[in-house]
Amino acid sequence: MKIAVLTSGGVDSTVALYLLKEQGHDLTAYYLKVWNEDDTSWGDCPWQEDIDYVLQVGEQLGVPVEVLSMQKEYWARVVDYTIRTVKSGLTPNPDMMCNRLVKFGAFQEKAGHRFDRIATGHWARLAPDD
């Protein structure tokens, strides 16, 4: 099965990538860049270390890795939503919006259509084949 694996550099997505490789699937790993790391840094997020780790794991497992810029999509679909929601006096859930609108929404639009399945290491739900 041809599977896109969204990897963050964390343990969960690394294990998901490893297990799917062990099962013999045709994999491509993706690191989704969602913040403007290139222009400014608002804090101490080790994104370059994460990318380097994902690339290293991909090399060790023989899985191609693509770094995909999703910065515009993240800003338009998650950050704008968060700002609007806070301004209206509500408490937003940016992680939920990112999962739904970027990881599975915008990613599907950009690259996901080339795969039978999309896998991540978190917020997983098993969906049996019909």
PDB file of C-alpha atoms in Angstrom:
ATOM      1  CA  MET A   1       0.000   0.000   0.000  1.00  0.00           C
ATOM      2  CA  LYS A   2       1.282   3.492  -0.834  1.00  0.00           C
ATOM      3  CA  ILE A   3       1.273   5.585   2.367  1.00  0.00           C
ATOM      4  CA  ALA A   4       2.287   9.159   3.189  1.00  0.00           C
ATOM      5  CA  VAL A   5       3.593   9.347   6.754  1.00  0.00           C
ATOM      6  CA  LEU A   6       3.431  12.782   8.366  1.00  0.00           C
ATOM      7  CA  THR A   7       6.463  12.937  10.639  1.00  0.00           C
ATOM      8  CA  SER A   8       7.316  15.504  13.294  1.00  0.00           C
ATOM      9  CA  GLY A   9      10.592  14.157  14.593  1.00  0.00           C
ATOM     10  CA  GLY A  10       8.826  12.844  17.681  1.00  0.00           C
ATOM     11  CA  VAL A  11       8.707   9.309  19.002  1.00  0.00           C
ATOM     12  CA  ASP A  12       5.131   8.536  17.910  1.00  0.00           C
ATOM     13  CA  SER A  13       5.502   9.422  14.225  1.00  0.00           C
ATOM     14  CA  THR A  14       8.958   7.796  14.108  1.00  0.00           C
ATOM     15  CA  VAL A  15       7.526   4.539  15.467  1.00  0.00           C
ATOM     16  CA  ALA A  16       4.598   4.749  13.029  1.00  0.00           C
ATOM     17  CA  LEU A  17       7.063   5.161  10.157  1.00  0.00           C
ATOM     18  CA  TYR A  18       9.153   2.215  11.374  1.00  0.00           C
ATOM     19  CA  LEU A  19       6.164  -0.102  11.862  1.00  0.00           C
ATOM     20  CA  LEU A  20       4.716   0.699   8.442  1.00  0.00           C
ATOM     21  CA  LYS A  21       8.127   0.104   6.839  1.00  0.00           C
ATOM     22  CA  GLU A  22       8.396  -3.249   8.652  1.00  0.00           C
ATOM     23  CA  GLN A  23       4.993  -4.193   7.203  1.00  0.00           C
ATOM     24  CA  GLY A  24       6.384  -3.635   3.708  1.00  0.00           C
ATOM     25  CA  HIS A  25       4.400  -0.589   2.640  1.00  0.00           C
ATOM     26  CA  ASP A  26       5.596   1.863  -0.018  1.00  0.00           C
ATOM     27  CA  LEU A  27       6.267   4.972   2.091  1.00  0.00           C
ATOM     28  CA  THR A  28       7.111   8.621   1.703  1.00  0.00           C
ATOM     29  CA  ALA A  29       7.706  10.604   4.882  1.00  0.00           C
ATOM     30  CA  TYR A  30       6.715  14.263   5.071  1.00  0.00           C
ATOM     31  CA  TYR A  31       7.783  16.953   7.508  1.00  0.00           C
ATOM     32  CA  LEU A  32       5.238  19.775   7.342  1.00  0.00           C
ATOM     33  CA  LYS A  33       6.704  23.209   8.013  1.00  0.00           C
ATOM     34  CA  VAL A  34       3.825  25.200   9.460  1.00  0.00           C
ATOM     35  CA  TRP A  35       5.460  28.200  11.078  1.00  0.00           C
ATOM     36  CA  ASN A  36       7.540  31.036   9.644  1.00  0.00           C
ATOM     37  CA  GLU A  37      10.794  29.594  10.911  1.00  0.00           C
ATOM     38  CA  ASP A  38      12.718  31.108   8.026  1.00  0.00           C
ATOM     39  CA  ASP A  39      11.767  34.703   8.767  1.00  0.00           C
ATOM     40  CA  THR A  40      11.521  35.035  12.520  1.00  0.00           C
ATOM     41  CA  SER A  41      11.658  33.002  15.660  1.00  0.00           C
ATOM     42  CA  TRP A  42       9.079  33.508  18.416  1.00  0.00           C
ATOM     43  CA  GLY A  43      10.543  31.285  21.035  1.00  0.00           C
ATOM     44  CA  ASP A  44      12.829  28.319  21.114  1.00  0.00           C
ATOM     45  CA  CYS A  45      11.325  25.755  18.757  1.00  0.00           C
ATOM     46  CA  PRO A  46      13.973  23.269  17.578  1.00  0.00           C
ATOM     47  CA  TRP A  47      12.411  22.853  14.123  1.00  0.00           C
ATOM     48  CA  GLN A  48      15.734  22.447  12.305  1.00  0.00           C
ATOM     49  CA  GLU A  49      16.721  19.672  14.719  1.00  0.00           C
ATOM     50  CA  ASP A  50      13.361  18.010  14.024  1.00  0.00           C
ATOM     51  CA  ILE A  51      13.897  18.185  10.255  1.00  0.00           C
ATOM     52  CA  ASP A  52      17.446  16.846  10.583  1.00  0.00           C
ATOM     53  CA  TYR A  53      16.183  13.958  12.733  1.00  0.00           C
ATOM     54  CA  VAL A  54      13.396  13.098  10.269  1.00  0.00           C
ATOM     55  CA  LEU A  55      15.903  13.137   7.393  1.00  0.00           C
ATOM     56  CA  GLN A  56      18.266  10.885   9.360  1.00  0.00           C
ATOM     57  CA  VAL A  57      15.496   8.397  10.215  1.00  0.00           C
ATOM     58  CA  GLY A  58      14.352   8.362   6.599  1.00  0.00           C
ATOM     59  CA  GLU A  59      17.879   7.607   5.448  1.00  0.00           C
ATOM     60  CA  GLN A  60      18.301   4.801   7.992  1.00  0.00           C
ATOM     61  CA  LEU A  61      14.978   3.208   7.010  1.00  0.00           C
ATOM     62  CA  GLY A  62      15.383   3.776   3.276  1.00  0.00           C
ATOM     63  CA  VAL A  63      12.283   5.986   3.165  1.00  0.00           C
ATOM     64  CA  PRO A  64      12.304   9.167   1.067  1.00  0.00           C
ATOM     65  CA  VAL A  65      11.566  12.334   3.046  1.00  0.00           C
ATOM     66  CA  GLU A  66      10.052  15.544   1.722  1.00  0.00           C
ATOM     67  CA  VAL A  67       9.913  18.809   3.643  1.00  0.00           C
ATOM     68  CA  LEU A  68       6.678  20.480   2.610  1.00  0.00           C
ATOM     69  CA  SER A  69       6.000  24.147   3.285  1.00  0.00           C
ATOM     70  CA  MET A  70       2.515  24.563   4.728  1.00  0.00           C
ATOM     71  CA  GLN A  71       3.157  27.992   6.242  1.00  0.00           C
ATOM     72  CA  LYS A  72       0.577  29.899   4.186  1.00  0.00           C
ATOM     73  CA  GLU A  73      -2.066  27.253   4.765  1.00  0.00           C
ATOM     74  CA  TYR A  74      -1.342  27.167   8.500  1.00  0.00           C
ATOM     75  CA  TRP A  75      -1.605  30.935   8.805  1.00  0.00           C
ATOM     76  CA  ALA A  76      -4.809  31.135   6.757  1.00  0.00           C
ATOM     77  CA  ARG A  77      -6.562  28.129   8.291  1.00  0.00           C
ATOM     78  CA  VAL A  78      -5.288  27.993  11.885  1.00  0.00           C
ATOM     79  CA  VAL A  79      -3.724  31.268  13.036  1.00  0.00           C
ATOM     80  CA  ASP A  80      -6.455  33.476  11.554  1.00  0.00           C
ATOM     81  CA  TYR A  81      -9.113  31.199  13.087  1.00  0.00           C
ATOM     82  CA  THR A  82      -7.391  31.366  16.475  1.00  0.00           C
ATOM     83  CA  ILE A  83      -7.160  35.164  16.416  1.00  0.00           C
ATOM     84  CA  ARG A  84     -10.803  35.562  15.333  1.00  0.00           C
ATOM     85  CA  THR A  85     -11.985  33.126  18.005  1.00  0.00           C
ATOM     86  CA  VAL A  86     -10.040  34.817  20.814  1.00  0.00           C
ATOM     87  CA  LYS A  87     -11.315  38.237  19.696  1.00  0.00           C
ATOM     88  CA  SER A  88     -14.872  36.929  19.923  1.00  0.00           C
ATOM     89  CA  GLY A  89     -14.275  35.880  23.548  1.00  0.00           C
ATOM     90  CA  LEU A  90     -14.054  32.136  22.963  1.00  0.00           C
ATOM     91  CA  THR A  91     -11.250  29.653  23.584  1.00  0.00           C
ATOM     92  CA  PRO A  92     -10.023  28.092  20.333  1.00  0.00           C
ATOM     93  CA  ASN A  93      -8.447  24.683  19.820  1.00  0.00           C
ATOM     94  CA  PRO A  94      -5.679  25.339  17.274  1.00  0.00           C
ATOM     95  CA  ASP A  95      -4.357  21.762  17.432  1.00  0.00           C
ATOM     96  CA  MET A  96      -7.699  20.350  16.347  1.00  0.00           C
ATOM     97  CA  MET A  97      -7.919  22.872  13.526  1.00  0.00           C
ATOM     98  CA  CYS A  98      -4.360  22.098  12.421  1.00  0.00           C
ATOM     99  CA  ASN A  99      -5.065  18.376  12.309  1.00  0.00           C
ATOM    100  CA  ARG A 100      -8.298  18.765  10.366  1.00  0.00           C
ATOM    101  CA  LEU A 101      -7.484  21.704   8.095  1.00  0.00           C
ATOM    102  CA  VAL A 102      -3.740  21.423   7.523  1.00  0.00           C
ATOM    103  CA  LYS A 103      -2.518  17.884   8.187  1.00  0.00           C
ATOM    104  CA  PHE A 104      -5.486  16.224   6.551  1.00  0.00           C
ATOM    105  CA  GLY A 105      -6.981  19.138   4.597  1.00  0.00           C
ATOM    106  CA  ALA A 106      -4.222  21.164   2.955  1.00  0.00           C
ATOM    107  CA  PHE A 107      -1.817  18.224   2.858  1.00  0.00           C
ATOM    108  CA  GLN A 108      -4.414  16.151   1.010  1.00  0.00           C
ATOM    109  CA  GLU A 109      -4.848  18.990  -1.487  1.00  0.00           C
ATOM    110  CA  LYS A 110      -1.078  19.395  -2.038  1.00  0.00           C
ATOM    111  CA  ALA A 111       0.210  15.834  -2.002  1.00  0.00           C
ATOM    112  CA  GLY A 112      -2.106  13.377  -0.276  1.00  0.00           C
ATOM    113  CA  HIS A 113      -4.006  12.470  -3.421  1.00  0.00           C
ATOM    114  CA  ARG A 114      -0.971  10.459  -4.578  1.00  0.00           C
ATOM    115  CA  PHE A 115      -1.351   7.975  -1.703  1.00  0.00           C
ATOM    116  CA  ASP A 116      -3.736   5.218  -0.637  1.00  0.00           C
ATOM    117  CA  ARG A 117      -3.499   6.302   3.011  1.00  0.00           C
ATOM    118  CA  ILE A 118      -2.085   9.045   5.212  1.00  0.00           C
ATOM    119  CA  ALA A 119      -0.552   8.054   8.555  1.00  0.00           C
ATOM    120  CA  THR A 120       0.591  10.091  11.549  1.00  0.00           C
ATOM    121  CA  GLY A 121       1.802   9.187  14.996  1.00  0.00           C
ATOM    122  CA  HIS A 122      -0.937  10.877  16.991  1.00  0.00           C
ATOM    123  CA  TRP A 123      -4.642  11.545  17.161  1.00  0.00           C
ATOM    124  CA  ALA A 124      -4.991   8.259  15.345  1.00  0.00           C
ATOM    125  CA  ARG A 125      -8.173   6.422  14.661  1.00  0.00           C
ATOM    126  CA  LEU A 126      -8.164   2.988  13.080  1.00  0.00           C
ATOM    127  CA  ALA A 127     -10.398   2.888  10.047  1.00  0.00           C
ATOM    128  CA  PRO A 128     -10.973  -0.651   8.787  1.00  0.00           C
ATOM    129  CA  ASP A 129     -11.151  -1.173   5.054  1.00  0.00           C
ATOM    130  CA  ASP A 130     -14.687  -1.326   3.713  1.00  0.00           C
TER     131      ASP A 130
END
